[in-house]
PDB file of C-alpha atoms in Angstrom:
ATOM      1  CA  UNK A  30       0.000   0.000   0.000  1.00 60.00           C
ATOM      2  CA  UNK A  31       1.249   3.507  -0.966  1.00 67.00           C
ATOM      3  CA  UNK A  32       0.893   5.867   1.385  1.00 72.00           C
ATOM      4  CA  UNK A  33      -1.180   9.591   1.100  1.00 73.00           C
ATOM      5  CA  UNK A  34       2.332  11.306   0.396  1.00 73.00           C
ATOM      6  CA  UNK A  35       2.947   9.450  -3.149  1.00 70.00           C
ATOM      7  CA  UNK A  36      -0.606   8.235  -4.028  1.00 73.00           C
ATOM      8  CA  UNK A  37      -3.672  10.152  -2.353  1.00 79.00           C
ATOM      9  CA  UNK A  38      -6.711   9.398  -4.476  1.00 79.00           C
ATOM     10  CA  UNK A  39      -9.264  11.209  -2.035  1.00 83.00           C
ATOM     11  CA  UNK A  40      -7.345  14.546  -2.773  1.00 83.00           C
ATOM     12  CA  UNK A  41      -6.540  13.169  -6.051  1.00 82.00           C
ATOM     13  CA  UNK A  42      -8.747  11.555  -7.624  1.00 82.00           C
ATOM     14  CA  UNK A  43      -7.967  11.889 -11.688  1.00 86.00           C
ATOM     15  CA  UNK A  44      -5.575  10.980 -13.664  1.00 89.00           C
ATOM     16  CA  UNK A  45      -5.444  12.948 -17.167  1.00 94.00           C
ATOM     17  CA  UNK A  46      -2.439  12.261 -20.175  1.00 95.00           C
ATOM     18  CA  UNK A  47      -3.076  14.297 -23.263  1.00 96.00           C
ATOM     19  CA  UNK A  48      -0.386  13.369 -26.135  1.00 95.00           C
ATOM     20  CA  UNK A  49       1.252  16.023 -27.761  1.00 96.00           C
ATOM     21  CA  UNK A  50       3.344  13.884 -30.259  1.00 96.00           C
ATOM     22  CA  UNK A  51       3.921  10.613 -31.571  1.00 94.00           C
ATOM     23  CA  UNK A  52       6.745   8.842 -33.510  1.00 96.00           C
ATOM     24  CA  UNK A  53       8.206   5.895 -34.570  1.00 94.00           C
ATOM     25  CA  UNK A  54       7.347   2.746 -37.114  1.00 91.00           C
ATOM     26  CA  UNK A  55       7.182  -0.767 -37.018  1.00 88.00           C
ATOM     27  CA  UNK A  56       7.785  -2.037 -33.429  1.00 87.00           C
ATOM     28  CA  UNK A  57       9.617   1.682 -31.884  1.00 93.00           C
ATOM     29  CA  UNK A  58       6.870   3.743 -31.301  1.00 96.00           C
ATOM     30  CA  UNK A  59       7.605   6.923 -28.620  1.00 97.00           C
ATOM     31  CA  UNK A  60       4.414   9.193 -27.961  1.00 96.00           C
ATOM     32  CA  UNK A  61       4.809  12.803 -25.875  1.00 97.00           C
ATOM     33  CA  UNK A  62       2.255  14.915 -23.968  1.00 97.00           C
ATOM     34  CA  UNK A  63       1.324  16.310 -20.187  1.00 98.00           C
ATOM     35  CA  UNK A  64      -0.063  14.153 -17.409  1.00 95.00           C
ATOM     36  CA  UNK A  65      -1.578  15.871 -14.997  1.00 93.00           C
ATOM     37  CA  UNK A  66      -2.226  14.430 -11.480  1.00 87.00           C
ATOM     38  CA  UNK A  67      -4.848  16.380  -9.357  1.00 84.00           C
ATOM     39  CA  UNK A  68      -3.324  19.734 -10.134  1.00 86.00           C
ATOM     40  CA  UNK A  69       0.317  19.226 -11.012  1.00 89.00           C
ATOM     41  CA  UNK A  70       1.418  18.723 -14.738  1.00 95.00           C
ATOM     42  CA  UNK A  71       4.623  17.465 -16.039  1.00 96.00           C
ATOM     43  CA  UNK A  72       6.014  16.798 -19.452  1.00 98.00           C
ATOM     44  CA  UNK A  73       6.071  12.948 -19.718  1.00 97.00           C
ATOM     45  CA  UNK A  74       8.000  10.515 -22.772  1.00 98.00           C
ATOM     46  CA  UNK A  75       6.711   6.940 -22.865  1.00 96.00           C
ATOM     47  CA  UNK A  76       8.029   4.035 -25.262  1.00 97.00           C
ATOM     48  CA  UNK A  77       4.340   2.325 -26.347  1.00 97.00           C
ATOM     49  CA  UNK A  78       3.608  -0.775 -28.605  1.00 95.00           C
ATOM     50  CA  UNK A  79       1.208  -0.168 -30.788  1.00 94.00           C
ATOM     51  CA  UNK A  80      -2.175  -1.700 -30.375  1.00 93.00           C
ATOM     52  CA  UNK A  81      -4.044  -0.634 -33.886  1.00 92.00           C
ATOM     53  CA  UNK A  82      -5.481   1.976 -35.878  1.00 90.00           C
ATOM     54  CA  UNK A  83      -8.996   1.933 -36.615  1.00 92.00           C
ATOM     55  CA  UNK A  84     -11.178   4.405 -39.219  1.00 90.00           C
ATOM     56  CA  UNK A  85     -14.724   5.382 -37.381  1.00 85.00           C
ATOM     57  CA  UNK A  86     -17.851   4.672 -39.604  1.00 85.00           C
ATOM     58  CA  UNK A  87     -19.140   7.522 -41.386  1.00 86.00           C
ATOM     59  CA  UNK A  88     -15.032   8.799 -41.954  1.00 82.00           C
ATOM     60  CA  UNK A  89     -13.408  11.251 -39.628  1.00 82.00           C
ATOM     61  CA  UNK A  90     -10.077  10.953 -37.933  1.00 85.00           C
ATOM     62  CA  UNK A  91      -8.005   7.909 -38.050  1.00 88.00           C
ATOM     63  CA  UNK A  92      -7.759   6.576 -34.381  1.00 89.00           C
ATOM     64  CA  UNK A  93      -4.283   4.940 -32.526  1.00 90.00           C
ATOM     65  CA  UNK A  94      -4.523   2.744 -29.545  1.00 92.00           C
ATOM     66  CA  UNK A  95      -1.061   2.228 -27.561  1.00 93.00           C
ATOM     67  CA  UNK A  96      -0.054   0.587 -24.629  1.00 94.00           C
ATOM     68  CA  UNK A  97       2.920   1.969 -22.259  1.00 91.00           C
TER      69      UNK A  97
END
C-alpha cells in the first residue's frame, strides 16, 4: 500500500495524459504529452507498442490505440 504522500486518491482523484506527439514505425513507437495528477502537470515521454489503428464509420479521424 502507498501511502497519502505518493498516491492520495481522495485529494486526487484523476488521472489525465493528453499526447502532444507521436513517432516511430514498425515495433519503436515513442508518444509525448502532459499528465496531470490532481493539479500538477509534467512533461512525460513513454516508449508504447502499438495496439491498432482503426477508421470510425461515417469517416473522420483515423484513431491509434497504444499501450505503455
Amino acid at each position: 500500500v502507498l501511502s497519502p504522500d505518493i498516491v492520495d486518491v481522495d485529494a486526487r482523484p484523476t488521472m489525465v495524459f493528453r499526447s502532444t506527439s507521436v513517432t516511430g514505425s514498425d515495433d519503436s513507437w515513442t508518444v509525448e504529452g502532459e499528465l496531470t495528477i490532481g493539479s500538477v502537470t509534467r512533461s512525460v515521454t513513454l516508449d508504447v507498442e502499438l495496439g491498432g489503428i482503426e477508421s470510425f464509420p461515417g469517416g473522420g479521424p483515423r484513431h491509434a490505440g497504444f499501450e505503455a
